[in-house]
Coordinates of C-alpha atoms and ligand atoms in Angstrom, one line a residue:
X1 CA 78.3 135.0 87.7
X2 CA 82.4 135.2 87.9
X3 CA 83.8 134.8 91.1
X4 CA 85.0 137.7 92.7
X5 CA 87.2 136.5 95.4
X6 CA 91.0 137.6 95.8
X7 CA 93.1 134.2 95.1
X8 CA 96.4 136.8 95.7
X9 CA 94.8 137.7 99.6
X10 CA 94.8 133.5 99.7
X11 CA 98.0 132.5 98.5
X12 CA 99.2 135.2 100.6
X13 CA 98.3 133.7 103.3
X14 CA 100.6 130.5 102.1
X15 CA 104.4 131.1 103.0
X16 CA 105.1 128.1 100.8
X17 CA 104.0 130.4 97.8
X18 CA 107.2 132.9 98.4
X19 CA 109.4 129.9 97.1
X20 CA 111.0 129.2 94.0
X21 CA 111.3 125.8 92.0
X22 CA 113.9 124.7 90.1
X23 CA 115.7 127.9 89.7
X24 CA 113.2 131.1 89.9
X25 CA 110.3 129.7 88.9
X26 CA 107.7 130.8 90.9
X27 CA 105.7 127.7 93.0
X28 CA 102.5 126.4 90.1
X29 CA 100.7 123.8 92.9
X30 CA 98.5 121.8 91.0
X31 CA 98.9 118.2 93.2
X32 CA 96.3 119.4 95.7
X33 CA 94.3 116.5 95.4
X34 CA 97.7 114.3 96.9
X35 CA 98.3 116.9 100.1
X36 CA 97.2 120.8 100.2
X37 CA 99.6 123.3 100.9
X38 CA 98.8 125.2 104.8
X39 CA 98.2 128.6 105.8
X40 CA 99.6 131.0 108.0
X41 CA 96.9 130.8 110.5
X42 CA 96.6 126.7 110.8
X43 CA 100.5 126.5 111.1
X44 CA 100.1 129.3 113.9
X45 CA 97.2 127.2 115.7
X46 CA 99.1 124.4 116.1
X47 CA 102.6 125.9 117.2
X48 CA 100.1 128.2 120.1
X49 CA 99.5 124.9 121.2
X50 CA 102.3 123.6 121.5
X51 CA 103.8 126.7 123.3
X52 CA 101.1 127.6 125.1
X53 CA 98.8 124.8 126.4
X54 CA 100.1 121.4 125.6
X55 CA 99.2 118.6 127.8
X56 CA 97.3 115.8 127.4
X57 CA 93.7 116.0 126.6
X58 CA 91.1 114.5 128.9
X59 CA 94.0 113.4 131.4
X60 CA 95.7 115.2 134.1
X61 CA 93.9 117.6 136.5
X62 CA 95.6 120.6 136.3
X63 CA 95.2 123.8 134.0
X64 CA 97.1 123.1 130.7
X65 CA 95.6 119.6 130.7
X66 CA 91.7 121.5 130.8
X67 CA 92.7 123.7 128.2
X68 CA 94.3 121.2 125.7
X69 CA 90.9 119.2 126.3
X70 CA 88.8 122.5 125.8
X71 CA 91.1 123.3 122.4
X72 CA 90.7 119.7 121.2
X73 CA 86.7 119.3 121.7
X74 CA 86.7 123.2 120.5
X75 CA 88.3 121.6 117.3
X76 CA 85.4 119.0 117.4
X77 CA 82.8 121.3 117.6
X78 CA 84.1 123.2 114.6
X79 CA 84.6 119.9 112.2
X80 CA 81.1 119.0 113.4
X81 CA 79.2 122.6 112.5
X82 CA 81.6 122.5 108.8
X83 CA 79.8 118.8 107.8
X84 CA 76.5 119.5 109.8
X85 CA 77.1 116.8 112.4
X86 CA 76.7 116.5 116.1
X87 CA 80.3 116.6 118.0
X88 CA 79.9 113.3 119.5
X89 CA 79.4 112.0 115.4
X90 CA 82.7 113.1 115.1
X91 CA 85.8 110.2 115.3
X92 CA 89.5 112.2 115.1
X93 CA 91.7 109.3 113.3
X94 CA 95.1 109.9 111.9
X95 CA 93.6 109.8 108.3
X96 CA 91.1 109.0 105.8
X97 CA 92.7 105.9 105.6
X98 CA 92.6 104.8 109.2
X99 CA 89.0 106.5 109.3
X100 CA 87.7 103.7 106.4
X101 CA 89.9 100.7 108.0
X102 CA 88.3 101.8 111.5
X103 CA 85.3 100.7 110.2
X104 CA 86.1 97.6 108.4
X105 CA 88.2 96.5 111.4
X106 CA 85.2 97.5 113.5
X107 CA 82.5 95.3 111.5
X108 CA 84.9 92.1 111.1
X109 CA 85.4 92.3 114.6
X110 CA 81.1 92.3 115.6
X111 CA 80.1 89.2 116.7
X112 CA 77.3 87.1 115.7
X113 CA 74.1 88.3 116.0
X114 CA 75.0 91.9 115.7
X115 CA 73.8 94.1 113.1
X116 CA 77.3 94.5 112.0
X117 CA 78.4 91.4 111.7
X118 CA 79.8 90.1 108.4
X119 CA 79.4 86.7 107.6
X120 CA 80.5 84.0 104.1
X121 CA 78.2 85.0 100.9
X122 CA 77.6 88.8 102.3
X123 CA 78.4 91.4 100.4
X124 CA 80.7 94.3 99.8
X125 CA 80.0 96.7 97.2
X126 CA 82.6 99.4 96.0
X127 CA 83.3 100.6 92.8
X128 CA 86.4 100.7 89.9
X129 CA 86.6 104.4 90.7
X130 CA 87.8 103.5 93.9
X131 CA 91.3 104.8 96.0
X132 CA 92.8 102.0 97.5
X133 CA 92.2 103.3 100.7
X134 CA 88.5 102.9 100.2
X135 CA 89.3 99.2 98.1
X136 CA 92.3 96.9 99.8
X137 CA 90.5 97.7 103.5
X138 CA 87.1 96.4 102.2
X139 CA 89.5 92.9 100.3
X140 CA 90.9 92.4 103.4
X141 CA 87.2 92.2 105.2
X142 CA 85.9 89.9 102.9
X143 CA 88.8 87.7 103.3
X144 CA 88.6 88.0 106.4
X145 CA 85.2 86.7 106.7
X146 CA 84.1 84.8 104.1
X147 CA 82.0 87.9 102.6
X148 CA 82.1 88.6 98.5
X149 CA 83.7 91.9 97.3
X150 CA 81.9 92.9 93.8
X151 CA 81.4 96.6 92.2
X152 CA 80.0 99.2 90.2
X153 CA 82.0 99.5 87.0
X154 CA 83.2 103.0 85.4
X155 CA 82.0 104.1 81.5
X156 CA 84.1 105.3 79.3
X157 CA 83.1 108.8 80.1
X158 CA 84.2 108.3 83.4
X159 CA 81.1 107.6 85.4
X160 CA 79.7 105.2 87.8
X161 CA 77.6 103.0 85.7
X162 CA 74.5 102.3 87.4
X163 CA 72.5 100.5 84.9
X164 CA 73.0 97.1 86.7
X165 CA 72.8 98.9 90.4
X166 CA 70.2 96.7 91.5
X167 CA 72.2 93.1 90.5
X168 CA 75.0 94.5 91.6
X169 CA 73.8 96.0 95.8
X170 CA 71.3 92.7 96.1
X171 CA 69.4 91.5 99.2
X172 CA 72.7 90.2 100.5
X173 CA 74.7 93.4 100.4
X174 CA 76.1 94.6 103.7
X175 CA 78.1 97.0 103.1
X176 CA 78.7 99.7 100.3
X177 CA 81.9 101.8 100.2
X178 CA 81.9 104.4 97.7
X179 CA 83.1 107.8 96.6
X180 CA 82.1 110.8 96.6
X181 CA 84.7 112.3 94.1
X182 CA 86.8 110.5 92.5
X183 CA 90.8 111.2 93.0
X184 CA 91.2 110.2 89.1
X185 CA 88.4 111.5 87.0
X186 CA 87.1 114.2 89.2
X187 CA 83.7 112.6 88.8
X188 CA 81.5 113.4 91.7
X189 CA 79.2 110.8 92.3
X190 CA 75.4 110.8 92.6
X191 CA 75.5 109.7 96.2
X192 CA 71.7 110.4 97.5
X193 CA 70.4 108.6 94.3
X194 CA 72.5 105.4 95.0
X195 CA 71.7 105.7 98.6
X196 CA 67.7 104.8 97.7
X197 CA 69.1 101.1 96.5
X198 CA 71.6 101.0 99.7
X199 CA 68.6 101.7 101.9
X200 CA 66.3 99.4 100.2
X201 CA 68.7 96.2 101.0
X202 CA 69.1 97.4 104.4
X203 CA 73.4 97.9 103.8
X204 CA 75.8 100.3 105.3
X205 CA 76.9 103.3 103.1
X206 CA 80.4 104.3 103.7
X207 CA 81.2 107.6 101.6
X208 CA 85.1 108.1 100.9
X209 CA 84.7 112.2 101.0
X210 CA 88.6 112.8 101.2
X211 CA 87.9 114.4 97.7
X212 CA 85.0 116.1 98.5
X213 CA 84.7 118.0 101.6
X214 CA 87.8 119.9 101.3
X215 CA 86.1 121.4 97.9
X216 CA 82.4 121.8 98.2
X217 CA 80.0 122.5 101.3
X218 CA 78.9 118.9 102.6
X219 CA 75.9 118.6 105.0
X220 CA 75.5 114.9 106.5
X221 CA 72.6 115.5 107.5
X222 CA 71.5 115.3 103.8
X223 CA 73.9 113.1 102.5
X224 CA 71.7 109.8 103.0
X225 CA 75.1 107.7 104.0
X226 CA 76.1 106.4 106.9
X227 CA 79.5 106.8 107.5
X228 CA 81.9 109.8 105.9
X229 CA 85.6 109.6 106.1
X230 CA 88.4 112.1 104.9
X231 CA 91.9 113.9 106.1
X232 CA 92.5 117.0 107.0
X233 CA 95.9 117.3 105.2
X234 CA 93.7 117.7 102.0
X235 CA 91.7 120.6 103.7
X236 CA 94.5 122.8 104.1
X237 CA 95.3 121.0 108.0
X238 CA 97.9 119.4 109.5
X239 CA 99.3 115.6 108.2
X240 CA 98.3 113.0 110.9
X241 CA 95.0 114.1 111.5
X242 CA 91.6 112.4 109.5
X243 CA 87.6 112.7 110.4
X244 CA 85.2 109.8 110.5
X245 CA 81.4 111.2 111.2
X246 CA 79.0 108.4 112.2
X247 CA 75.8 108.1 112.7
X248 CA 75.5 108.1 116.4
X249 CA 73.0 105.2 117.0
X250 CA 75.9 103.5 114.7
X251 CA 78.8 104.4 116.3
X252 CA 77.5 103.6 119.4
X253 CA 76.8 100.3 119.3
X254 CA 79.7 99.6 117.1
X255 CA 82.9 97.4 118.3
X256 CA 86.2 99.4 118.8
X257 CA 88.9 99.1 116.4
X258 CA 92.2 100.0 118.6
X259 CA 92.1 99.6 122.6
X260 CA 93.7 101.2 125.1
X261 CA 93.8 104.1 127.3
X262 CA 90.9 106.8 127.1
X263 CA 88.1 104.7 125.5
X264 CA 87.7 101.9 128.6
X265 CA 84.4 102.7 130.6
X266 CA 85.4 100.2 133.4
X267 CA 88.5 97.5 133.1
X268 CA 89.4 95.0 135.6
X269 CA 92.3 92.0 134.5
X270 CA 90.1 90.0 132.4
X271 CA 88.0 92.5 130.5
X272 CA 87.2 96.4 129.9
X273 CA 83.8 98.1 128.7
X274 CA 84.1 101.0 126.4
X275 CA 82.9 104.8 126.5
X276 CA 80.4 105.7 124.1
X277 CA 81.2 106.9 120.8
X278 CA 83.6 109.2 120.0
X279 CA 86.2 108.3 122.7
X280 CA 85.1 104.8 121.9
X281 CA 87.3 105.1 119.2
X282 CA 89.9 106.5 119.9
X283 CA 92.7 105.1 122.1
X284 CA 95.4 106.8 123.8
X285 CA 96.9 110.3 123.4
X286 CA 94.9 111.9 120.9
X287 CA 96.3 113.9 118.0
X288 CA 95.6 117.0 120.0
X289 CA 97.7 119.4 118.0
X290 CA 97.0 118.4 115.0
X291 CA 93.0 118.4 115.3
X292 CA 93.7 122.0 116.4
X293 CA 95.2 122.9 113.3
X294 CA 91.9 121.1 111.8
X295 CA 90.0 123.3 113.4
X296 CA 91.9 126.2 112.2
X297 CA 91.7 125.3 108.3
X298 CA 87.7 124.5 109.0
X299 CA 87.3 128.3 110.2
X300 CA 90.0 129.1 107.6
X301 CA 87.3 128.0 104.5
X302 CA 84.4 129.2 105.9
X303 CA 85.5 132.5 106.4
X304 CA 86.0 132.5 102.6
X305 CA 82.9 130.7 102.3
X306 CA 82.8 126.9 100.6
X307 CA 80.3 128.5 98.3
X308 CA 83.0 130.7 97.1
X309 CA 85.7 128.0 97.0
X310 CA 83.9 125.4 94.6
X311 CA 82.6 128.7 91.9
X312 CA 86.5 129.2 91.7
X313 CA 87.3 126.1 91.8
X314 CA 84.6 125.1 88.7
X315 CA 85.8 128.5 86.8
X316 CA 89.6 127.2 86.8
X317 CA 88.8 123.6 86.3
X318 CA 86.8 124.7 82.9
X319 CA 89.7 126.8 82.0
X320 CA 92.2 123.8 82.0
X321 CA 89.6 121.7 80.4
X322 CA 89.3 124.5 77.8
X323 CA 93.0 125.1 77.3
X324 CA 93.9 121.5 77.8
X325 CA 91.9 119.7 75.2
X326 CA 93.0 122.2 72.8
X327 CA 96.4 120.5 72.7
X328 CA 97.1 118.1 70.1
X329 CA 96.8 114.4 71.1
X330 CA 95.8 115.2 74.7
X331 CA 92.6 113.1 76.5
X332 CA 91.1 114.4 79.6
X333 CA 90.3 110.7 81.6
X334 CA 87.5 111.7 83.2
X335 CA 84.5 113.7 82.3
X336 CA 85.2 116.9 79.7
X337 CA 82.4 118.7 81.0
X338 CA 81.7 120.4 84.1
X339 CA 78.4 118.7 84.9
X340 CA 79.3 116.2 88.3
X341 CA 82.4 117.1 88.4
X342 CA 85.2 118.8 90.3
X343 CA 88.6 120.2 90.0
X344 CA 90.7 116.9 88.8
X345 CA 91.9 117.3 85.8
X346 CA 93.9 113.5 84.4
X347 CA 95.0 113.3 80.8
X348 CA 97.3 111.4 78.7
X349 CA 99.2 112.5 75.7
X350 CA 99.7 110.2 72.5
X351 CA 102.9 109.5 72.5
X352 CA 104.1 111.3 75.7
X353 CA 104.9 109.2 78.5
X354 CA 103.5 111.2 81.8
X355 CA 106.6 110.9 84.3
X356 CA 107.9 112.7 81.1
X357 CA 105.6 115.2 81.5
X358 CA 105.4 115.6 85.0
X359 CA 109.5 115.9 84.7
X360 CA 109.3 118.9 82.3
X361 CA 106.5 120.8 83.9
X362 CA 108.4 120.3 87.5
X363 CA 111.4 122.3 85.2
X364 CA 108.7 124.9 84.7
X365 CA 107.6 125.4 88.4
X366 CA 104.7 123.7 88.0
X367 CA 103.8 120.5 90.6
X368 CA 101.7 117.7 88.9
X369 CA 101.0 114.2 89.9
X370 CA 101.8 111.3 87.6
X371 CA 101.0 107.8 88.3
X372 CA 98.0 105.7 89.2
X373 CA 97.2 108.0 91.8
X374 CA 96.4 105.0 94.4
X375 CA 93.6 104.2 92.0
X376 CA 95.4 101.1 89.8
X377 CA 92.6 99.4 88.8
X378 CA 91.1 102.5 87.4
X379 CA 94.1 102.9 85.3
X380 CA 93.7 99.3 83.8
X381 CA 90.3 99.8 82.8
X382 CA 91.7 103.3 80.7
X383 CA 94.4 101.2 79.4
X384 CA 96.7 103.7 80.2
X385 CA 100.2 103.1 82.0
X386 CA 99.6 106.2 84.1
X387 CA 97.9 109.9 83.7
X388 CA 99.1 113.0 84.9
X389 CA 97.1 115.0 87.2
X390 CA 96.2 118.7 88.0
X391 CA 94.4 118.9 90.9
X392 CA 93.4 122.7 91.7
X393 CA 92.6 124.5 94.6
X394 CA 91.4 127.7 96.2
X395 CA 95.1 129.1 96.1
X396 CA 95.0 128.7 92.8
X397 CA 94.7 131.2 89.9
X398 CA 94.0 132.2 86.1
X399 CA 97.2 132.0 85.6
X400 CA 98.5 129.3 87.2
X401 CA 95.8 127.6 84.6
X402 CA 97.6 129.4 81.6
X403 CA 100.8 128.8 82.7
X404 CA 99.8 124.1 82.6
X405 CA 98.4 124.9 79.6
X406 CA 101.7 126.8 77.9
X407 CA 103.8 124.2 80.1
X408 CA 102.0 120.8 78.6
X409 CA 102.0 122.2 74.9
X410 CA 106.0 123.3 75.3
X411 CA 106.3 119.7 76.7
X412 CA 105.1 118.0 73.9
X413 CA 106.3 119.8 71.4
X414 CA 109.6 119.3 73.2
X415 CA 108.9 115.2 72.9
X416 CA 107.5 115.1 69.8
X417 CA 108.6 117.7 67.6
X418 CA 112.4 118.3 68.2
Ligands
PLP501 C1 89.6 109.6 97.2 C2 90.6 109.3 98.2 N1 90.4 108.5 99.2 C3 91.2 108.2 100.2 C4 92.5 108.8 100.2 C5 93.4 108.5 101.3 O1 93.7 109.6 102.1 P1 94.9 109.6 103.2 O2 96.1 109.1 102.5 O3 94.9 111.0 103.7 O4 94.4 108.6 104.2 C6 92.8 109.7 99.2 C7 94.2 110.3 99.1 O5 94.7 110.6 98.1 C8 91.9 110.0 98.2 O6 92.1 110.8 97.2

């Protein structure tokens, strides 16, 4: 069934989409997967905070400090109902990134005896497919304590290969930190069917959904994993603002990561107790505006419906596929077919160098990544120096799709047959 939403009611909603690029071109955003472009409404959540009711949450006892707590647990509430999670699950950090090192930090810092607690010859399982955000944080650890870092390895076709799953997350795996989607391929991992063999060691399963949730409807409560991290610049929010859900009982009992104001129970000179989770986690001044404008992009895609979102999102991402591999000498890196997978599109071009590429298209309007998209050792195993990247969204249309495809054949035609 085709999609029937109205991509120009969306983009109108997107003043960034009255520009033009590199003369008067008009604005082609396919880099969503890197940052997603904002709304009218978030934009105007957080400036009504500022001018109306800032203060600082869960301090001060007069009226604008009640309602900047009210608009920041409000925007708690709402990230908690989007992923199916109770509020108190839900950790604000300033990213994805600080949401996955929260909890590395977290377990190196559990002492012995606790069930966190990371010790030499433990292991930490994550994959070739991972962002360094979800890789370097998890190096560090095992440095850090003694603990071995192994992983899944990636097929050619772009896809976690699990035949060796069970050598691989053993009897002494703590900890497994995967993806949900990968930032590269677009492969979206089979998370609940790995999480049988996480369960069945007794590990933690971290799930790097930076990739995910801003693109398909996610319910924790089925997702058998225990900890979720992403930002909410990818989700059409502000920068500075990232989730961590939890499972309570976890987070919890789980050591703090930063201290400071807001997340002390009791402190006298020589030692503090902490709040329960989620102030446990996080000290001082919270990002107050920012989570607002969180809470605004959450009600933003579920008025449109996530359902909605991911059919346009699959109906573009086969049109580039389509139109893309049409194109002489081009490879999609990553799977060519629909099935587990979402709207990343990587390719290379015999012959083409891809800053090249992503130099011409940027002549043409249209924004593409290039690079190893934080994801180096991904780009080894290709043996590729780089790819370039379209990474759609729900502001995107038909024809933004036509216009990559017409842009990366006049680009190589430009390099290679002048
Ligand atoms: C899969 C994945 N994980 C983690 C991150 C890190 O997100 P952030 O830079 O917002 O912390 C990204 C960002 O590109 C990503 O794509």
């Amino acid at each position: 069934m085709k999609n029937t939403f109205d991509v120009s009611a969306v983009q109108a909603d997107f003043p960034i989409f009255k520009r033009q690029i590199r003369g008067n071109n008009r604005l082609i955003y396919l880099d969503s997967g890197a940052t997603s472009q904002k709304p009218l409404q978030v934009l105007d959540a957080e400036r009504e905070f500022y001018t109306q009711h800032n203060a600082a949450a869960h301090r001060g006892a007069h009226q604008l400090a009640e309602e900047a707590t009210e608009l920041f647990e409000g925007a708690r509430n709402k990230v908690a109902a989007f992923i199916g999670a109770k509020s108190d699950e839900v950790v604000f950090t300033k990213s994805a990134t600080e949401s996955i090192n929260l909890v590395a930090y977290s377990f190196g810092n559990a002492v012995i005896g606790s069930p966190f607690h990371i010790k030499p010859g433990d292991r930490i399982v994550v994959s070739e497919m991972e962002h360094h955000a979800n890789l370097i944080p998890w190096q560090e650890l095992a440095k850090r304590t003694g603990a071995q870092l192994v992983w899944l390895s990636v097929t050619s076709e772009g896809r976690l290969d699990l035949s060796n799953i069970d050598e691989v997350i053993n009897e002494k795996t703590k900890v497994v930190a995967l993806t949900h989607q990968s930032n590269v391929l677009g492969t979206i991992n089979p998370i609940n069917e790995i999480a049988v063999r996480v369960k069945e060691v007794g590990a933690f399963f971290v799930l790097d959904a930076c990739q995910s949730v801003p693109h398909f409807a996610i319910d924790v409560k089925q997702l058998k994993v225990d900890f979720v991290a992403f930002s909410g610049h990818k989700m059409l929010g502000p920068t500075g603002v990232g989730v961590l859900w939890g499972r309570q009982e976890l987070l919890d009992e789980m050591p703090p990561f930063l201290t400071g104001g807001s997340m002390i129970e009791t402190v006298t000179m020589e030692s503090a107790t902490y709040l329960p989770a989620p102030k446990r986690f996080e000290a001082g001044v919270p990002n107050m505006a920012q989570a607002v404008g969180l809470g605004a992009a959450v009600d933003y895609l579920s008025k449109i419906g996530m359902e909605q979102i991911h059919q346009h999102e699959m109906d573009l991402t086969q049109q580039a596929i389509s139109g893309l591999t049409s194109i002489k000498g081009l490879q999609i890196v990553g799977p060519n077919n629909l099935e587990m997978r979402g709207g990343v599109i990587s390719f290379t071009i015999d012959g083409v160098h891809p800053h090249d590429l992503g130099q011409a298209l940027d002549q043409y309007g249209i924004a593409v990544r290039t690079g190893h998209h934080c994801a180096w050792p991904l780009t080894k195993k290709f043996k590729v120096v780089a790819t370039t990247r379209a990474s759609l969204y729900l502001y995107n249309s038909s024809a933004d799709i036509s216009e990559l495809v017409s842009g990366v054949q006049r680009a190589r035609d430009y390099f290679l047959e002048r």
